[in-house]
Structure formats: C-alpha cells, structure tokens
PDB file of C-alpha atoms in Angstrom:
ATOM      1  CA  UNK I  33       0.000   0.000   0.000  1.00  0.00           C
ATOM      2  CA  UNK I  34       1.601   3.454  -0.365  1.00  0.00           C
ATOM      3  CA  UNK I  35       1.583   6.953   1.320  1.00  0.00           C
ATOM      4  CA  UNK I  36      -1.653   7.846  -0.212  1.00  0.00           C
ATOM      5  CA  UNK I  37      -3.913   4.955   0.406  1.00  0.00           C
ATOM      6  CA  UNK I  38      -2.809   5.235   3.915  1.00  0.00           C
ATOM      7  CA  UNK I  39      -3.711   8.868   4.152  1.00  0.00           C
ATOM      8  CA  UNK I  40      -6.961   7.787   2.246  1.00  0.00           C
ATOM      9  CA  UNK I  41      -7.628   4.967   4.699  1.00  0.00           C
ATOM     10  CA  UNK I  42      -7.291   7.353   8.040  1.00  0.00           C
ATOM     11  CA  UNK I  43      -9.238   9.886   6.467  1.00  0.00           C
ATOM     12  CA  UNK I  44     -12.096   7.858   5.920  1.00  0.00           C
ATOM     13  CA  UNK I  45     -11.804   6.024   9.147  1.00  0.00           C
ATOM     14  CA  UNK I  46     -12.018   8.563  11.115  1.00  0.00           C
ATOM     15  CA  UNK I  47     -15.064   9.759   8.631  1.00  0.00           C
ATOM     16  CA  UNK I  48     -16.873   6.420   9.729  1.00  0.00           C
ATOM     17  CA  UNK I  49     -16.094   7.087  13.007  1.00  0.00           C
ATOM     18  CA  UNK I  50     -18.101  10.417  12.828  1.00  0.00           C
ATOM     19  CA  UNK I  51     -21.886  10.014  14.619  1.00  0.00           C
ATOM     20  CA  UNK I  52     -24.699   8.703  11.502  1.00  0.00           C
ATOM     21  CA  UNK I  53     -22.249   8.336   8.939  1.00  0.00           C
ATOM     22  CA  UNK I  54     -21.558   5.360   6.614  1.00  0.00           C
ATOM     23  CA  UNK I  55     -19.674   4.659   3.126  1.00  0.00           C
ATOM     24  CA  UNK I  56     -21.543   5.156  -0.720  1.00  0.00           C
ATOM     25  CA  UNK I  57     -20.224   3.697  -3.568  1.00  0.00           C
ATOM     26  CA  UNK I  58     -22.109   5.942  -6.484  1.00  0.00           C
ATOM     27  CA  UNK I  59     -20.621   6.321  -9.503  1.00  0.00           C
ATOM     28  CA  UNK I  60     -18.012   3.394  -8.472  1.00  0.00           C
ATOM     29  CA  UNK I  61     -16.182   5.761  -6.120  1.00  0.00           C
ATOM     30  CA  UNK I  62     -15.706   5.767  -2.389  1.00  0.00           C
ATOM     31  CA  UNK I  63     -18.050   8.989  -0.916  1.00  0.00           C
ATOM     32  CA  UNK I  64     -18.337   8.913   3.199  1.00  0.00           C
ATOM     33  CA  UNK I  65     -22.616  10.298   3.955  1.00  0.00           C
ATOM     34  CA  UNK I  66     -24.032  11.104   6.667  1.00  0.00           C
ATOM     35  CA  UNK I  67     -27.990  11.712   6.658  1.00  0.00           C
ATOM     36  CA  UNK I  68     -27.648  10.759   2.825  1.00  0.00           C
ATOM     37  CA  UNK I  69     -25.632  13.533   2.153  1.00  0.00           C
ATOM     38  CA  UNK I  70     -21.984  13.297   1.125  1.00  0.00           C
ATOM     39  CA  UNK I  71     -19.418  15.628   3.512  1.00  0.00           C
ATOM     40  CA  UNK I  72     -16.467  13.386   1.810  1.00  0.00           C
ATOM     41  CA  UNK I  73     -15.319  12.498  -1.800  1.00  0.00           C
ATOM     42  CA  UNK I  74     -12.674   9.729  -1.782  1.00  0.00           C
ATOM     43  CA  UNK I  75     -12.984   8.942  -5.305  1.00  0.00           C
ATOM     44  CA  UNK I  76     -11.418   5.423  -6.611  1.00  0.00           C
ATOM     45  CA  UNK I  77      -9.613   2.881  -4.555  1.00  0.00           C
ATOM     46  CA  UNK I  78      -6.538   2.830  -6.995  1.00  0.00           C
ATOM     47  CA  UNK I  79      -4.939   5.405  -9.220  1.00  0.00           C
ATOM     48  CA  UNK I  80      -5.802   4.738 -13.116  1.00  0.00           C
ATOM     49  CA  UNK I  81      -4.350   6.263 -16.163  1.00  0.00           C
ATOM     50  CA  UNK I  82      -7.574   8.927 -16.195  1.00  0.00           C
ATOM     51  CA  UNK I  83      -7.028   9.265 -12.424  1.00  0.00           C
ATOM     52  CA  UNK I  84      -5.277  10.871  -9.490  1.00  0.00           C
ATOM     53  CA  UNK I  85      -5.813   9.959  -6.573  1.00  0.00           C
ATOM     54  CA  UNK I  86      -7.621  12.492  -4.410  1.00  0.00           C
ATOM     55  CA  UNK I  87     -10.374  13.729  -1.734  1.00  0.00           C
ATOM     56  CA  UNK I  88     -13.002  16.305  -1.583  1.00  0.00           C
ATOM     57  CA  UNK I  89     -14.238  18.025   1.317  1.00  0.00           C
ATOM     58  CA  UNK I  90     -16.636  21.205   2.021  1.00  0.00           C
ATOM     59  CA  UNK I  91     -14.486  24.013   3.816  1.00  0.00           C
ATOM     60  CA  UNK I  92     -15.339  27.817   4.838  1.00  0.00           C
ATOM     61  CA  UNK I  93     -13.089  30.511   6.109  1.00  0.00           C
ATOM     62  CA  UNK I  94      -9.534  29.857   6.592  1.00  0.00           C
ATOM     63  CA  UNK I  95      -9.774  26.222   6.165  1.00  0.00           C
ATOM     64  CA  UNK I  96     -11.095  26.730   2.370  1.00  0.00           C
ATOM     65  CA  UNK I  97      -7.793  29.333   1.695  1.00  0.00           C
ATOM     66  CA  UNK I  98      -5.593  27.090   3.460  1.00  0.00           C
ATOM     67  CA  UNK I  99      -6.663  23.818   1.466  1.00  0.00           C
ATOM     68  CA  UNK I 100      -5.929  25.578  -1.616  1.00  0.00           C
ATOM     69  CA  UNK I 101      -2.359  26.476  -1.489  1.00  0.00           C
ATOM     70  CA  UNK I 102      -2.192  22.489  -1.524  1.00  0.00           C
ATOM     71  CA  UNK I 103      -0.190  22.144  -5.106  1.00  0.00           C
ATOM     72  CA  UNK I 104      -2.926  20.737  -7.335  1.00  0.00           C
ATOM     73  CA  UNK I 105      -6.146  21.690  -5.117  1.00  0.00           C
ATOM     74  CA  UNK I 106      -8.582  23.496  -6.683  1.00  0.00           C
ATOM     75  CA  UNK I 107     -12.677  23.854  -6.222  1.00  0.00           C
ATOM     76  CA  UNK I 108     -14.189  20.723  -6.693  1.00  0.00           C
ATOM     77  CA  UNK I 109     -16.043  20.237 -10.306  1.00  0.00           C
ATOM     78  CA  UNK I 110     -19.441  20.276 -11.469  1.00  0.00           C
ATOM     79  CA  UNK I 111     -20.370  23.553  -9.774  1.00  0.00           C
ATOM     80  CA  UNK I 112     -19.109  22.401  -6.322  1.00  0.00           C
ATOM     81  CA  UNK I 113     -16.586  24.607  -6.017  1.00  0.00           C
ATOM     82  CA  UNK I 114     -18.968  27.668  -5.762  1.00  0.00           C
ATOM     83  CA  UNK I 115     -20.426  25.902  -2.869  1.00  0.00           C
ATOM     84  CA  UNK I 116     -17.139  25.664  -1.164  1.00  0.00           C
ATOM     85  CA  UNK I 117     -16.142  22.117  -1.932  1.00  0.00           C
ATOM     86  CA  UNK I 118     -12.187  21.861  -2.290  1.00  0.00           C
ATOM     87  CA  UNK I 119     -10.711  18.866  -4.572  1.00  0.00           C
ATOM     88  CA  UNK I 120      -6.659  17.953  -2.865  1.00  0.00           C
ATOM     89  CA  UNK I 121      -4.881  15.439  -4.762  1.00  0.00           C
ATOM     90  CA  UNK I 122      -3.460  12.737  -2.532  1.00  0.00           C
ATOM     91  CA  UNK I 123      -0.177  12.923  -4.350  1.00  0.00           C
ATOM     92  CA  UNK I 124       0.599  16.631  -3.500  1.00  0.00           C
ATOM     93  CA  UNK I 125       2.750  17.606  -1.092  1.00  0.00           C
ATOM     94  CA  UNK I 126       0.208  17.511   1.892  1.00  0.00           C
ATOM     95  CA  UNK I 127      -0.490  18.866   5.406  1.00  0.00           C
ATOM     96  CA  UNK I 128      -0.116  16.901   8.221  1.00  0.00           C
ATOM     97  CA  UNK I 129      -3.031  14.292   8.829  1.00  0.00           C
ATOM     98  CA  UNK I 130      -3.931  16.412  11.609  1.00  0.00           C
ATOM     99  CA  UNK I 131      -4.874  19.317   9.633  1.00  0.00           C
ATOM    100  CA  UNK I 132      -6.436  17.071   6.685  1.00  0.00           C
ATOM    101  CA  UNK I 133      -8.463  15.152   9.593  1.00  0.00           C
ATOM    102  CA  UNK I 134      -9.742  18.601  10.390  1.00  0.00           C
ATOM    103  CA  UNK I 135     -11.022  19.604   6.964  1.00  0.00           C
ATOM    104  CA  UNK I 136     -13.059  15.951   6.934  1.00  0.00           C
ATOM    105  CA  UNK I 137     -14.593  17.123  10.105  1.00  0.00           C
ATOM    106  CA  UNK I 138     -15.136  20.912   8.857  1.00  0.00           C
ATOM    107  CA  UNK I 139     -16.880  19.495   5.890  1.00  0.00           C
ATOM    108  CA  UNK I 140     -19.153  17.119   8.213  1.00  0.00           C
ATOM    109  CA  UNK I 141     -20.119  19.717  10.524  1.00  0.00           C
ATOM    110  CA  UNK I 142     -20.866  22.017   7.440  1.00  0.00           C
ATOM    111  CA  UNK I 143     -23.621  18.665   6.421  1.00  0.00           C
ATOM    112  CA  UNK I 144     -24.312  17.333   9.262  1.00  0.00           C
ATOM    113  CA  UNK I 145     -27.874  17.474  10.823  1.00  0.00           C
ATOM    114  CA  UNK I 146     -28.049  19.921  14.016  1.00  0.00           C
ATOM    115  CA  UNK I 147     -28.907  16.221  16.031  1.00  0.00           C
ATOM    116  CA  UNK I 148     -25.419  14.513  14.898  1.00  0.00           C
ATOM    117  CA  UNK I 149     -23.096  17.733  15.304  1.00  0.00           C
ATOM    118  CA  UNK I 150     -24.132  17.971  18.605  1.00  0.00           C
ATOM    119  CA  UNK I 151     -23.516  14.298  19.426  1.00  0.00           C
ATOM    120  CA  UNK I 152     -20.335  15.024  18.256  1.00  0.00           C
ATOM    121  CA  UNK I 153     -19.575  18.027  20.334  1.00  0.00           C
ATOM    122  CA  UNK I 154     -20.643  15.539  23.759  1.00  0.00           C
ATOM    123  CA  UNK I 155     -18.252  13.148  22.975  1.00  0.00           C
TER     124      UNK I 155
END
C-alpha cells in the first residue's frame, strides 16, 4: 500500500467514526454520507491512467484558503466549487493528517444534521 492509500484509509476512518455516517459507492467511487448527504469524496480505490488519486471536502473561512495552497487543489467540479467544496490530490505535497483530519470534520459539521453535530460536540 503506499503513502496515499494510507492517508486515504485514516481519512475515511475517522469519517466512519463520525456520529450517523456510513460509506456510498455511487458512480463506483468511495463517498463517506451522513444523513444521505456526502461531507467526503474519496474517489477510486486505486490510481488509473484517467485518475489521481484524491479527496473532496466542504471548507469555509480559513480552512477553504488554506486547502488551496495544496499544489494541485482546486474547487471541486461540477459547480461544487462555488459551494465551497475543495478537490486535494493525494499525491501533493500535503499537510499533516492532523490538519487534513480537520477539513473531513469541517466538511461534516458544514452537512451534518443539528442532532449529529451535537452528538459530536458531547463526545
């Protein structure tokens, strides 16, 4: 396994690990839901010759700037990016996991139901 399926892997542990979320497979890509809504784009399991790997994630304020100095990042297609959604290629030269683990919970608490972001703040 290399660097960026391990990256990918904690990421979208710690996504599951998040109160009413669970994994999607539309489009034959890995997206993390919760309440039926995605808060995480993991795209495909393993690089191809049309793809990179990388994630997607729904950020405001600082987070949003700071996501896209990542070499590569850039707002998320098909209109997403106007809605704040940030694509970061797995291959770049990336944050600590720490910082990236943020942005995954960012983006949930940005889709979340009121119900499960406040389970999450008890815990």
């Amino acid at each position: 396994m290399s660097d960026w399926q391990d990256v990918r892997e904690e990421l979208r542990a710690f996504a599951l690990g998040l109160p009413e979320t669970h994994e999607d497979h539309p489009w034959g890509e890995t997206v993390i839901k919760v309440n039926k809504k995605v808060f995480l784009f993991l795209g495909l399991d393993e690089q191809t010759e049309k793809w990179d790997p990388a994630f997607g994630v729904k950020l405001r304020s600082e987070a949003h700037g700071h996501a896209l100095t990542v070499e590569g990042a850039a707002p998320s297609s098909h209109g997403l990016g106007k809605a704040g959604w940030v694509t970061v290629p797995f291959l770049a030269e990336l944050p600590e996991t720490e910082v990236l683990l943020d942005w995954v919970e960012e983006s949930y608490r940005a889709i979340a139901p009121k119900r499960a972001v406040k389970e999450l703040d008890l815990r």
